[in-house]
mmCIF file of C-alpha atoms in Angstrom:
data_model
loop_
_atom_site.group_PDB
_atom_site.id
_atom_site.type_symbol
_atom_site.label_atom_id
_atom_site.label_comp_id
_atom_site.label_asym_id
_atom_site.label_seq_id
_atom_site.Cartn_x
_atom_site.Cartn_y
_atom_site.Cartn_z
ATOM 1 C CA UNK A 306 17.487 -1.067 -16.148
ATOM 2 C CA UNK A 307 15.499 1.554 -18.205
ATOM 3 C CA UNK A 308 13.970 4.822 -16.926
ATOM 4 C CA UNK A 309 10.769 2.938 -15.198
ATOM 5 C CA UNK A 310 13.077 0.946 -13.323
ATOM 6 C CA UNK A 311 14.878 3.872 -12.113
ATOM 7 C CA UNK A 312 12.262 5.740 -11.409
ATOM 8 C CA UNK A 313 10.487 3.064 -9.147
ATOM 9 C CA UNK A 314 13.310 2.994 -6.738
ATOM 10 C CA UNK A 315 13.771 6.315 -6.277
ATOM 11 C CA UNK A 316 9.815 6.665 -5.392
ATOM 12 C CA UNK A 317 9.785 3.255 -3.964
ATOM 13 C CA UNK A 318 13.134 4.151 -1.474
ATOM 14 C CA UNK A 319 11.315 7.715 -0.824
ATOM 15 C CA UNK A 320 7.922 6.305 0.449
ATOM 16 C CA UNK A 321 9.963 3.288 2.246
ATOM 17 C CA UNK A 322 12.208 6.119 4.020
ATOM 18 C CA UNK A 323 9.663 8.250 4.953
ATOM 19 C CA UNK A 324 7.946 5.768 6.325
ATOM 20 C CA UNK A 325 11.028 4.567 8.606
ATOM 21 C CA UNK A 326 11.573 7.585 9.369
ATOM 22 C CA UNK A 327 7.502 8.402 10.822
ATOM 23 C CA UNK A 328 8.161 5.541 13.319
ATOM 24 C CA UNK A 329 11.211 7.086 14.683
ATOM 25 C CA UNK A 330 10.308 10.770 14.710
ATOM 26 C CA UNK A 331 8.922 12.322 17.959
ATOM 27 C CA UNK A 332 7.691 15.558 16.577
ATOM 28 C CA UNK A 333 4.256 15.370 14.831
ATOM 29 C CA UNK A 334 4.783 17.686 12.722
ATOM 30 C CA UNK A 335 7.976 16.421 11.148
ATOM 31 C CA UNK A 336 6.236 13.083 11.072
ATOM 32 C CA UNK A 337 2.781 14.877 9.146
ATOM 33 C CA UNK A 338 5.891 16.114 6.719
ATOM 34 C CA UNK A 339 7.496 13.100 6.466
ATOM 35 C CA UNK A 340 3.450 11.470 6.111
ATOM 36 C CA UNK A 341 3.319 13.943 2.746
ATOM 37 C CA UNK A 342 6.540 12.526 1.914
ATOM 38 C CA UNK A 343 5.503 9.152 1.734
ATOM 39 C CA UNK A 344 2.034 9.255 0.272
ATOM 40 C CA UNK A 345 3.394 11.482 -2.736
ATOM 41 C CA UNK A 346 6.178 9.213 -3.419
ATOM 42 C CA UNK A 347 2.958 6.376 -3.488
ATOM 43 C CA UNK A 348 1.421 8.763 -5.875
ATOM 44 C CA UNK A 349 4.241 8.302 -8.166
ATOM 45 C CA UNK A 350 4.126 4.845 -8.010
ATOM 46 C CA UNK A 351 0.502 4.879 -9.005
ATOM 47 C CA UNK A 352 1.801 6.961 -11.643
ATOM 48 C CA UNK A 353 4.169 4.563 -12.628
ATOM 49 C CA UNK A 354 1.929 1.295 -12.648
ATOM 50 C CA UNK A 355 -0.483 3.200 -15.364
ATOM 51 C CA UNK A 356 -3.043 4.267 -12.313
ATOM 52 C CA UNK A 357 -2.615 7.413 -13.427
ATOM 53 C CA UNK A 358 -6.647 8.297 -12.193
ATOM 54 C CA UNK A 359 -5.922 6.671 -8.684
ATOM 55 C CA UNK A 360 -2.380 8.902 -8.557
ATOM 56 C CA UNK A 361 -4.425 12.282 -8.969
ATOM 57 C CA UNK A 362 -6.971 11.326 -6.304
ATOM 58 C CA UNK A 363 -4.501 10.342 -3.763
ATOM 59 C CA UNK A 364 -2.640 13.303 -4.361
ATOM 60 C CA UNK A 365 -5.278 15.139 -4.533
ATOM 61 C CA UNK A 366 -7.712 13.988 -1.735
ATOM 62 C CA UNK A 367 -4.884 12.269 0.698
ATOM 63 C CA UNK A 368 -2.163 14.807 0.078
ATOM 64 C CA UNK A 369 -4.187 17.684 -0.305
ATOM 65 C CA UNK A 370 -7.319 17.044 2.396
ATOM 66 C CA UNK A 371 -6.485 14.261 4.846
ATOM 67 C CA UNK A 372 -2.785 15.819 5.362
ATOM 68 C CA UNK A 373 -4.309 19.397 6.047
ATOM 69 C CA UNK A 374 -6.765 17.687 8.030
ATOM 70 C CA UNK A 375 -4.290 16.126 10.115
ATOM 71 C CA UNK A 376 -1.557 18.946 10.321
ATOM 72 C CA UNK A 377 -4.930 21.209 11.888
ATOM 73 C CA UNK A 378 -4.872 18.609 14.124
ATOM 74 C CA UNK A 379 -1.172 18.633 15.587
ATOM 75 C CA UNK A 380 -1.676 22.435 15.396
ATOM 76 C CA UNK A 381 -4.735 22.578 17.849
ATOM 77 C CA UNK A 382 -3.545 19.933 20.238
ATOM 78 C CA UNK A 383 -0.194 21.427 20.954
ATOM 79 C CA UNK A 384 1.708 18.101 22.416
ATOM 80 C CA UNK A 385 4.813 19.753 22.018
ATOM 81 C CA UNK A 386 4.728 22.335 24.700
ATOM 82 C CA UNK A 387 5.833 19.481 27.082
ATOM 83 C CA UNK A 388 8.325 17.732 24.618
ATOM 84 C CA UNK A 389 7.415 14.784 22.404
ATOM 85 C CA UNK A 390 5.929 12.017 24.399
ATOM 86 C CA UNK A 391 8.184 8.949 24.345
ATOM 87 C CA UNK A 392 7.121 5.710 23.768
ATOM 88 C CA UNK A 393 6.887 3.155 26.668
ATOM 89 C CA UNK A 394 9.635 0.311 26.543
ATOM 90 C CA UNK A 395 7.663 -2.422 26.476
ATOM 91 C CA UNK A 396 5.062 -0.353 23.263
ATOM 92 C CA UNK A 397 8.502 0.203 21.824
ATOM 93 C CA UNK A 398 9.729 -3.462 22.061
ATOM 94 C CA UNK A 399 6.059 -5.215 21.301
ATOM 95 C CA UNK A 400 6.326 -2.402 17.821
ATOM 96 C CA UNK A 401 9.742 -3.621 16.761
ATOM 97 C CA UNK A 402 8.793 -7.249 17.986
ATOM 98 C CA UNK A 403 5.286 -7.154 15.684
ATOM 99 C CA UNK A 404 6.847 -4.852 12.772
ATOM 100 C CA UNK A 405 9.836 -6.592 12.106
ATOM 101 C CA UNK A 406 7.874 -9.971 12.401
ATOM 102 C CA UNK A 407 5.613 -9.218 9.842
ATOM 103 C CA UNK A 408 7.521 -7.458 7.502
ATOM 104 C CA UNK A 409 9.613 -10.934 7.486
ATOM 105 C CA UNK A 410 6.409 -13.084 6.907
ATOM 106 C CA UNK A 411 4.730 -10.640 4.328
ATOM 107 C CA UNK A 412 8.390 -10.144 2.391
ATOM 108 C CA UNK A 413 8.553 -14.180 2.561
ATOM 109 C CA UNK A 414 4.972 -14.427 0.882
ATOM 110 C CA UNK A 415 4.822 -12.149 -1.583
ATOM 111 C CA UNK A 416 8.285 -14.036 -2.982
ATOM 112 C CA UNK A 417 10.762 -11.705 -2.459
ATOM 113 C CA UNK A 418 12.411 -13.444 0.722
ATOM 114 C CA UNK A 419 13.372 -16.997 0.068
ATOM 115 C CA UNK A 420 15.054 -18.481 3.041
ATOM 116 C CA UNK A 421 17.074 -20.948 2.577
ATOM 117 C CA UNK A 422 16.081 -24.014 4.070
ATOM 118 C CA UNK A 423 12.127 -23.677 3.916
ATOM 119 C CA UNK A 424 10.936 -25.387 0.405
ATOM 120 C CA UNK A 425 7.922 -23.169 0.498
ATOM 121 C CA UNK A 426 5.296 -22.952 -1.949
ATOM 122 C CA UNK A 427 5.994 -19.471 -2.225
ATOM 123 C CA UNK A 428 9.426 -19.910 -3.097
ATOM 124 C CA UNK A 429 8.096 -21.792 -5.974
ATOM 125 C CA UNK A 430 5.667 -19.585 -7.224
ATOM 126 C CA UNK A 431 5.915 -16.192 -6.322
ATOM 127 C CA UNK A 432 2.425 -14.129 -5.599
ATOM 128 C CA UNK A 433 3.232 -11.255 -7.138
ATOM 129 C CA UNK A 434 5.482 -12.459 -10.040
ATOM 130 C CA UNK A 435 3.063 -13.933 -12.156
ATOM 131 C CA UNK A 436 5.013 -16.209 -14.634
ATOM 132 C CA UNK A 437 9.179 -15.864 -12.562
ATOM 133 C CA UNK A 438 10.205 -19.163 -12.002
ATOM 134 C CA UNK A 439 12.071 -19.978 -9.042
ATOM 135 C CA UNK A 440 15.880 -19.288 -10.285
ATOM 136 C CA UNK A 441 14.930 -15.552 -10.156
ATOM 137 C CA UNK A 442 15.158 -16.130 -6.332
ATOM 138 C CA UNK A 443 16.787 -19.197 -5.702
ATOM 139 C CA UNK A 444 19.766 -21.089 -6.939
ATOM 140 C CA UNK A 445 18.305 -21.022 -10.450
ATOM 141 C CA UNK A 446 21.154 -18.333 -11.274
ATOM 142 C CA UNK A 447 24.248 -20.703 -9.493
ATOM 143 C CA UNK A 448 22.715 -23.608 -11.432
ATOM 144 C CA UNK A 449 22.694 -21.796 -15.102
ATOM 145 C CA UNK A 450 25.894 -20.774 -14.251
ATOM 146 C CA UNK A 451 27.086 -24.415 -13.891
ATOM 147 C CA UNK A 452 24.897 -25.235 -17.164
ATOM 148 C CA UNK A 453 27.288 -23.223 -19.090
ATOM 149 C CA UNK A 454 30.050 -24.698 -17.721
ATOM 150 C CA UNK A 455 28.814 -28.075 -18.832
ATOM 151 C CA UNK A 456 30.024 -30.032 -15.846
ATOM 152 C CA UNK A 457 26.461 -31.204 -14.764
ATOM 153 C CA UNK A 458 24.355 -33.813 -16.269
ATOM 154 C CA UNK A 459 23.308 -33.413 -19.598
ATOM 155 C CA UNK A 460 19.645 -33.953 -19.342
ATOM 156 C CA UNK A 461 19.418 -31.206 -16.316
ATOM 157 C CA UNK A 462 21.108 -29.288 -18.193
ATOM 158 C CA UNK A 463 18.856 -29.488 -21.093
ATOM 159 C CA UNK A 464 16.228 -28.483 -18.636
ATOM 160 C CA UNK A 465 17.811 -25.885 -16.622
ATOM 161 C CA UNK A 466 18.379 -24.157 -19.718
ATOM 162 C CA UNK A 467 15.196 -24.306 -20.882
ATOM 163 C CA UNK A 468 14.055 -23.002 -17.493
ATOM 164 C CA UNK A 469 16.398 -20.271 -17.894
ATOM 165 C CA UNK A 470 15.530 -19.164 -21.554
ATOM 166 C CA UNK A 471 12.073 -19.250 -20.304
ATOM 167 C CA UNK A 472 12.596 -16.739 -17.449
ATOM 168 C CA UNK A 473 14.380 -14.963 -19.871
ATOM 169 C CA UNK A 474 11.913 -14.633 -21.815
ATOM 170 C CA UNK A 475 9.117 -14.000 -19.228
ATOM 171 C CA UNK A 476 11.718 -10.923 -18.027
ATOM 172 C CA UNK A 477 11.543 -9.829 -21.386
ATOM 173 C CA UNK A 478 7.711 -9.823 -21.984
ATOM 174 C CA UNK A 479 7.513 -7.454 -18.666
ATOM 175 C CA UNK A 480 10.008 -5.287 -19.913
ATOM 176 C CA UNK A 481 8.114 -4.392 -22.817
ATOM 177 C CA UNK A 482 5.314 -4.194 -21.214
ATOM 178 C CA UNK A 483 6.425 -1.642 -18.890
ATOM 179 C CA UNK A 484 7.760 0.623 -21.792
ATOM 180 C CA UNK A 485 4.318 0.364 -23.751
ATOM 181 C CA UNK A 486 2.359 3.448 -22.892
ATOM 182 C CA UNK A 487 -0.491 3.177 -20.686
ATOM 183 C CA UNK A 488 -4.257 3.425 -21.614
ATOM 184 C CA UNK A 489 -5.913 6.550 -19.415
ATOM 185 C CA UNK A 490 -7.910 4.947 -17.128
ATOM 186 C CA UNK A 491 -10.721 7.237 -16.077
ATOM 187 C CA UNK A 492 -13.249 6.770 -18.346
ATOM 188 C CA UNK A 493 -13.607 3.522 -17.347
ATOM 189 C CA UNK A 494 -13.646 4.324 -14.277
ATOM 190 C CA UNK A 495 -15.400 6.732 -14.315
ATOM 191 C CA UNK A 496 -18.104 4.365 -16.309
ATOM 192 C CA UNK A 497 -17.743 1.394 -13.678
ATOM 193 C CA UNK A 498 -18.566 3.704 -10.929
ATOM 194 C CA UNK A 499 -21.586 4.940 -12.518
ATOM 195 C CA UNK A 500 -22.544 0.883 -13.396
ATOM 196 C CA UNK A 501 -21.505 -0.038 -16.527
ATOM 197 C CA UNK A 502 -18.236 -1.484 -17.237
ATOM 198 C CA UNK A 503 -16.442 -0.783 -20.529
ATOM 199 C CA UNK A 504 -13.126 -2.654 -19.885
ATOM 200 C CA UNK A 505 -14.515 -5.893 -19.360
ATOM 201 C CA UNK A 506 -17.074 -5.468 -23.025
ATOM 202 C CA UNK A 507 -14.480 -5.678 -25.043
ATOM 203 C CA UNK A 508 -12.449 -9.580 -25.872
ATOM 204 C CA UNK A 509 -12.724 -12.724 -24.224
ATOM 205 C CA UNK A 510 -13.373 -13.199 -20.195
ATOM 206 C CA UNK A 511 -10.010 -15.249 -19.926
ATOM 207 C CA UNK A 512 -11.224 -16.014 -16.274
ATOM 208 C CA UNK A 513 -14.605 -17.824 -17.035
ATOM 209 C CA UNK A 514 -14.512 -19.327 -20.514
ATOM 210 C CA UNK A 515 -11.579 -20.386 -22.884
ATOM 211 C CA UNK A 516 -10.653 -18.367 -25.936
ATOM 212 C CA UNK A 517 -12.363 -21.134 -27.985
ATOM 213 C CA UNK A 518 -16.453 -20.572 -26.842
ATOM 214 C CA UNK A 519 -17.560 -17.831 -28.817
ATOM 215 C CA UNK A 520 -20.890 -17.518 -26.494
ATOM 216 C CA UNK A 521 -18.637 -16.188 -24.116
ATOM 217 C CA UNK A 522 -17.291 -13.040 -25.523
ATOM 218 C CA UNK A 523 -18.691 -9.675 -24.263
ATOM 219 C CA UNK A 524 -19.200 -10.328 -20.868
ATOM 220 C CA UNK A 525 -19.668 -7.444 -19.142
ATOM 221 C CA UNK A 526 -18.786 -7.508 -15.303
ATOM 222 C CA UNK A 527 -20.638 -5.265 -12.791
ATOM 223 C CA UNK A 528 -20.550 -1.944 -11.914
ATOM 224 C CA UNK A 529 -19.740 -0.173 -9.090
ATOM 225 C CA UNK A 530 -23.127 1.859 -8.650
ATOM 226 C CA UNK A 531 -24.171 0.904 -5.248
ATOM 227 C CA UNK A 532 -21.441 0.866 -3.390
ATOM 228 C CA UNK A 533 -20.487 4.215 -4.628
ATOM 229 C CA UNK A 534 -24.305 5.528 -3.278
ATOM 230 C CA UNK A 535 -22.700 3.778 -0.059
ATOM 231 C CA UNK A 536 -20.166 5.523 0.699
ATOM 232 C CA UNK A 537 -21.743 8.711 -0.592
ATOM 233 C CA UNK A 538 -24.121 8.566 2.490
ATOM 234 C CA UNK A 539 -21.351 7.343 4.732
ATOM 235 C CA UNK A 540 -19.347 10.357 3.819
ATOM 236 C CA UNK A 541 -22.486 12.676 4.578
ATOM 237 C CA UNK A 542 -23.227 10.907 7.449
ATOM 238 C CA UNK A 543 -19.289 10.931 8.332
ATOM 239 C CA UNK A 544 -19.284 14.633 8.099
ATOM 240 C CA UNK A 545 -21.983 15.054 9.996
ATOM 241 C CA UNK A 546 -20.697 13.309 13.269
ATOM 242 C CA UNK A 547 -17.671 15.239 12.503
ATOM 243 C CA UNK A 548 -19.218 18.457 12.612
ATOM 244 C CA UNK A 549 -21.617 17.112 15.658
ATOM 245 C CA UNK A 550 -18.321 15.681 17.621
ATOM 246 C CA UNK A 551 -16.723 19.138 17.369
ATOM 247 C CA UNK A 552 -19.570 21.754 17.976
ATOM 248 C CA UNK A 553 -20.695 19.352 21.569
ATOM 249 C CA UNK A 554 -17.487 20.154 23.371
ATOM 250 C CA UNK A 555 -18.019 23.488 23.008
ATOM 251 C CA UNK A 556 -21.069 23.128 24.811
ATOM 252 C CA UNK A 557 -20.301 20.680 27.172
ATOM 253 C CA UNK A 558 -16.799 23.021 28.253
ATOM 254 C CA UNK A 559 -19.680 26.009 28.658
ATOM 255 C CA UNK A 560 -21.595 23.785 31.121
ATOM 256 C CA UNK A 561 -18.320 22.957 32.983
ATOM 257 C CA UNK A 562 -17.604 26.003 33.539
ATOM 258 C CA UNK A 563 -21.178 27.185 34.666
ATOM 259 C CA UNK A 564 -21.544 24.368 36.796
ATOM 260 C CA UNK A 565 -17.988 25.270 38.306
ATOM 261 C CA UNK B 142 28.376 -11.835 -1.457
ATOM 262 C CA UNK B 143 26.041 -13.837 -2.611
ATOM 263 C CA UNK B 144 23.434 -12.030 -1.064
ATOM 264 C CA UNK B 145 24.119 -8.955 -2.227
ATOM 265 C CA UNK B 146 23.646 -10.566 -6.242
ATOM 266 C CA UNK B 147 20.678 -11.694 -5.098
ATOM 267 C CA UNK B 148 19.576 -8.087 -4.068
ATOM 268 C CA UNK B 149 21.429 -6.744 -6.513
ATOM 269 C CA UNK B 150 18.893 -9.452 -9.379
ATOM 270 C CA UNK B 151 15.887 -8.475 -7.481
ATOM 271 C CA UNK B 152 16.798 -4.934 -8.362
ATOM 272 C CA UNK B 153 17.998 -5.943 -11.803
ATOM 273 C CA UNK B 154 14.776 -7.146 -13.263
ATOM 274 C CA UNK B 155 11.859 -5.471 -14.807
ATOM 275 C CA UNK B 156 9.863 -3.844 -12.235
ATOM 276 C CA UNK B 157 6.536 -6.626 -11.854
ATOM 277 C CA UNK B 158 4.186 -6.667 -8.908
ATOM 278 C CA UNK B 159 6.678 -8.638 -6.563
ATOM 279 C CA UNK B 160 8.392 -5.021 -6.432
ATOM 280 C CA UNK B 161 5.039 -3.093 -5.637
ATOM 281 C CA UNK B 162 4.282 -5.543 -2.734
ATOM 282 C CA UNK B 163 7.494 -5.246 -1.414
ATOM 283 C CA UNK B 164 7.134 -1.767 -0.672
ATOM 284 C CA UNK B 165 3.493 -2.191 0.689
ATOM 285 C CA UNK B 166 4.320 -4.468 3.231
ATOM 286 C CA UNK B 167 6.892 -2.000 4.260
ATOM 287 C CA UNK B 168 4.254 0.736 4.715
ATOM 288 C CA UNK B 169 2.021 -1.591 6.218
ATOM 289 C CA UNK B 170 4.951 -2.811 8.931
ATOM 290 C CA UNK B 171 5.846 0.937 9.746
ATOM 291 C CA UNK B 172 2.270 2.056 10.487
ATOM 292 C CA UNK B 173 1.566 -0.967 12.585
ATOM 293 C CA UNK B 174 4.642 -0.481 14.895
ATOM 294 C CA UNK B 175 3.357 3.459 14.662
ATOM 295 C CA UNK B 176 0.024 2.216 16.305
ATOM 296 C CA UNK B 177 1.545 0.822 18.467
ATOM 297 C CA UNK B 178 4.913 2.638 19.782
ATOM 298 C CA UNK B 179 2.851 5.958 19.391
ATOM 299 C CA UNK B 180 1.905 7.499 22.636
ATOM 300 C CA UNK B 181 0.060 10.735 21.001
ATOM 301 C CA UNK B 182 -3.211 9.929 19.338
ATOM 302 C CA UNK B 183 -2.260 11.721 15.983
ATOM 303 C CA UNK B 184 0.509 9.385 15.631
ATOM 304 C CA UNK B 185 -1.558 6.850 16.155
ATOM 305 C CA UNK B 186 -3.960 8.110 13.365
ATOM 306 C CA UNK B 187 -1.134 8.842 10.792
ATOM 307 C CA UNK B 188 -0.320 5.421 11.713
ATOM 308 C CA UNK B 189 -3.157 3.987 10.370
ATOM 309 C CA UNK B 190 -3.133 6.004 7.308
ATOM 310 C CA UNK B 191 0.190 4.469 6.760
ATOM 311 C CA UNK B 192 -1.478 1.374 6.963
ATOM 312 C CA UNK B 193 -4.690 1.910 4.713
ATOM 313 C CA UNK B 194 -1.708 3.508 2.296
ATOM 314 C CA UNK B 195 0.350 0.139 2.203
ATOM 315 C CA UNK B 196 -2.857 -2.095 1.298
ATOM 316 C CA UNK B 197 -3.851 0.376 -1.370
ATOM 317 C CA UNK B 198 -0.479 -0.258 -3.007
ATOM 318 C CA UNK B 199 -0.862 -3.708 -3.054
ATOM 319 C CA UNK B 200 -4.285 -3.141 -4.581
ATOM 320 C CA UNK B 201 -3.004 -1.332 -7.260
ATOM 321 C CA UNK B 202 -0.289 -3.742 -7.785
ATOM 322 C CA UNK B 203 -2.672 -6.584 -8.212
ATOM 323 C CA UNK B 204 -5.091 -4.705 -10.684
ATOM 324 C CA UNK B 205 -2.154 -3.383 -12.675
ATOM 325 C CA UNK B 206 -1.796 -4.634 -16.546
ATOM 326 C CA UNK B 207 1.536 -3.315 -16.782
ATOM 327 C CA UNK B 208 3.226 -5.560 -13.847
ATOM 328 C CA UNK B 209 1.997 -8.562 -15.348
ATOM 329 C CA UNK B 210 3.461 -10.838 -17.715
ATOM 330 C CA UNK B 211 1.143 -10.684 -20.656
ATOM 331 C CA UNK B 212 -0.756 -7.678 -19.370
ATOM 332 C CA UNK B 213 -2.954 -10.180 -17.515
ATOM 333 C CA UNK B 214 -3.741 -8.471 -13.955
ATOM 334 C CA UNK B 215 -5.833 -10.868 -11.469
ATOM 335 C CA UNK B 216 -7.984 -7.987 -10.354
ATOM 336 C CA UNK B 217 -8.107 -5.946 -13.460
ATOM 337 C CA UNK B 218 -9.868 -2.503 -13.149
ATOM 338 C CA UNK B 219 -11.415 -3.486 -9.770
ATOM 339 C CA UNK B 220 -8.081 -2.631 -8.048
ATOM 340 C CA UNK B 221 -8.245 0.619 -9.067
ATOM 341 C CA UNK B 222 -11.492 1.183 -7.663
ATOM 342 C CA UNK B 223 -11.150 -0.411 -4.258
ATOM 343 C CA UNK B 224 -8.186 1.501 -3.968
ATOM 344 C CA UNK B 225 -10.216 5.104 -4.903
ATOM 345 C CA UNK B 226 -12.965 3.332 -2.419
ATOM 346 C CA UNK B 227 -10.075 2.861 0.451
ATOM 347 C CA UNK B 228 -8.970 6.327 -0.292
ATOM 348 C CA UNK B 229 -12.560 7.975 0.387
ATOM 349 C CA UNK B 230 -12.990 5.737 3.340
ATOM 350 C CA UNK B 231 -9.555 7.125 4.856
ATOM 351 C CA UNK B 232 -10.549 10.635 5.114
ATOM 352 C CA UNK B 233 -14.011 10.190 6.338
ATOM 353 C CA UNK B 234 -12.127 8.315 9.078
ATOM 354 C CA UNK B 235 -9.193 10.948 9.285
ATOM 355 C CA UNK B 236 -12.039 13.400 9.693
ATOM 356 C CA UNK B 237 -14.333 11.215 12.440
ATOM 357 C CA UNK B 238 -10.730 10.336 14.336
ATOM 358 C CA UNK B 239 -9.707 14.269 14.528
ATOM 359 C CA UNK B 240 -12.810 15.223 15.867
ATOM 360 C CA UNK B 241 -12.901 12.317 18.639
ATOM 361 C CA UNK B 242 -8.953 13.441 19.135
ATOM 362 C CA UNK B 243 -9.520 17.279 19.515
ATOM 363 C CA UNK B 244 -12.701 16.220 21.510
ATOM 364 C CA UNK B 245 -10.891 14.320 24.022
ATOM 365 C CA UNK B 246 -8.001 17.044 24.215
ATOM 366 C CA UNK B 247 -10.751 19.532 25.452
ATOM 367 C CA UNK B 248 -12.133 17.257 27.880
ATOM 368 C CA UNK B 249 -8.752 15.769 29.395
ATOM 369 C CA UNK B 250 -6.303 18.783 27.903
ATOM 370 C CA UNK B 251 -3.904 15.998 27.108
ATOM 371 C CA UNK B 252 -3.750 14.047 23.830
ATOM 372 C CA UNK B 253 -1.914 11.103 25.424
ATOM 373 C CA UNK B 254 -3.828 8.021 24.462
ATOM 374 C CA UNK B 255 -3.199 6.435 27.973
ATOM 375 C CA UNK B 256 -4.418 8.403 29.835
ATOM 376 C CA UNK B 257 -7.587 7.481 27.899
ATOM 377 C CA UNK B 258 -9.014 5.284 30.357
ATOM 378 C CA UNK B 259 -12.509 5.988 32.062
ATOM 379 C CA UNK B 260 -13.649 2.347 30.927
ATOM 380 C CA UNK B 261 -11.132 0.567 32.599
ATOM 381 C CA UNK B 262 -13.074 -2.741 33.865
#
């Protein structure tokens, strides 16, 4: 428990919250609050994960533009003159019915569920755990427990704490790693957007050739030039239909009410 | 009990990407059930952005050094920039969606998505 730790679940319980809390909210504009809530508590786990570039642009672009954006919105649509509108039963059951569903399934893949009786692969290798073994979910704990007692086998227990110094060890690996300071990340970003990428220049591609093959050093990957001219146009042409979509209804209301 | 030293383990150990996905697939779960329990078509936007929020989290979480064991992310820097590519793509469709939603509360001076239905078969 260090100060990463704590501070990840305080953002982590914040953006979860908030989040709970948007489903169950009638009034939109405690749920745009409670949407500025969430996305800055993201932010700070960006922060947190050594994304600090990605943290500033989502705080800056999502908090700061999409949220006013969207708050205009609730302002010039007025739905509360007439009292929140409530959800339908059956939307209401098929959301919990869906939501609750696939929270289960996603929390089950991504290792942090393990229930009981399934033998899953997941259970044995969690996706987002990289090297835990299974006794950080499982029995592994009730089984080093009864290691130390001595009362099992001796070979299993030879192996079971092996396992266990292993995890141990893993644990221990991450835990440094999370106190090391993190490298800023936007000049290579900022690089790999304009095509050249200066992370992947430097050591050995571990994911295409072993440490061994010197031919294989200095790799570099590809950049990120054309899709960032992509999405350049799309947001011109974006902005456009924006503008387009909001200057025709003035015209159209005018002919409506010449017509009438 | 022995649930709650589970939890309480989970909690416990150094915060790796299991953690990060954990709270995506809570975002993601919240703005689905927004889609679809929200009657007002703003809701049903900040739903999505909920969404798009939750899969940028686990984008980050798989291109992060520092959740890895080793420092050895599977996506590296490219997480980063999908994410910053999901987080341009967002507004341009925060800004398209508001104008269709303030369009359609001119024309029907109601922004109740059901009542949204000209095209009915």
């Amino acid at each position: 428990m260090n100060w990463h730790t704590i501070f990840f679940l305080i953002g982590a319980f914040a953006a979860c919250a908030a989040a709970v809390g948007m489903v169950f909210s009638r009034n939109m504009t405690r749920m745009a609050m409670l949407l500025v809530g969430s996305l800055g508590s993201v932010a700070l786990l960006f922060f947190l994960a050594g994304a600090d570039f990605v943290g500033a642009l989502q705080l800056m672009v999502y908090v700061g533009g999409t949220l006013v954006l969207i708050i205009f919105g609730v302002m010039m649509t007025a739905s509360g003159a007439r009292g929140g509108l409530a959800a339908r039963c059956m939307n209401g059951m098929l959301a919990t019915l869906a939501g609750s569903s696939l929270l289960l399934l996603l929390l089950i893949v991504s290792g942090v569920l393990c229930p009981m009786n399934i033998d899953s692969a997941y259970c044995e290798a969690p996706v987002g755990c990289g090297g835990c073994e299974r006794g950080d979910f499982g029995e592994g704990g009730d089984s080093a427990a009864n290691s130390t007692n001595g009362t099992a086998v001796a070979s299993t227990v030879d192996a079971e704490t092996r396992a266990a110094q292993l995890v141990a060890a893993k644990r221990e690996s991450m835990r440094e790693n999370s106190e090391k300071p993190f490298p800023p990340t936007s000049g290579a970003l900022g690089s790999a957007l304009a095509g050249v990428r200066t992370d992947t220049l430097a050591g050995v591609d571990h994911e295409h050739c072993d440490a061994a093959d010197e031919t294989c050093h200095h790799t570099p990957g590809t950049g990120y030039m054309l899709p960032f001219e992509i999405v350049s146009v799309h947001l011109v042409v974006v902005l456009l239909a924006a503008a387009y979509l909001a200057r025709a209804k003035k015209v159209r209301a005018e002919k409506q009410s010449t017509t009438v | 009990m022995d649930l709650f030293w589970k939890i309480f383990d989970f909690v416990n150990q150094p915060v790796g990407a299991t953690h990060y996905l954990a709270v995506g697939a809570v975002l993601f779960c919240c703005g689905l059930a927004c889609m679809i329990a929200k009657r007002n078509a703003i809701g049903v936007l900040m739903g999505i952005e909920l969404v798009l929020n939750g899969a940028n989290v686990n984008f980050v979480a798989f291109g992060s050094p520092a959740l890895w064991p080793e420092a050895k992310a599977p996506l590296g820097l490219d997480g980063q920039i999908i994410a910053l590519f999901v987080i341009v793509l967002a507004a341009a469709e925060a800004a398209v969606a508001l104008a269709i939603a303030l369009h359609f509360y001119h024309t029907h001076t109601t922004i109740d998505v059901e009542q949204a239905n000209e095209l009915h078969g």
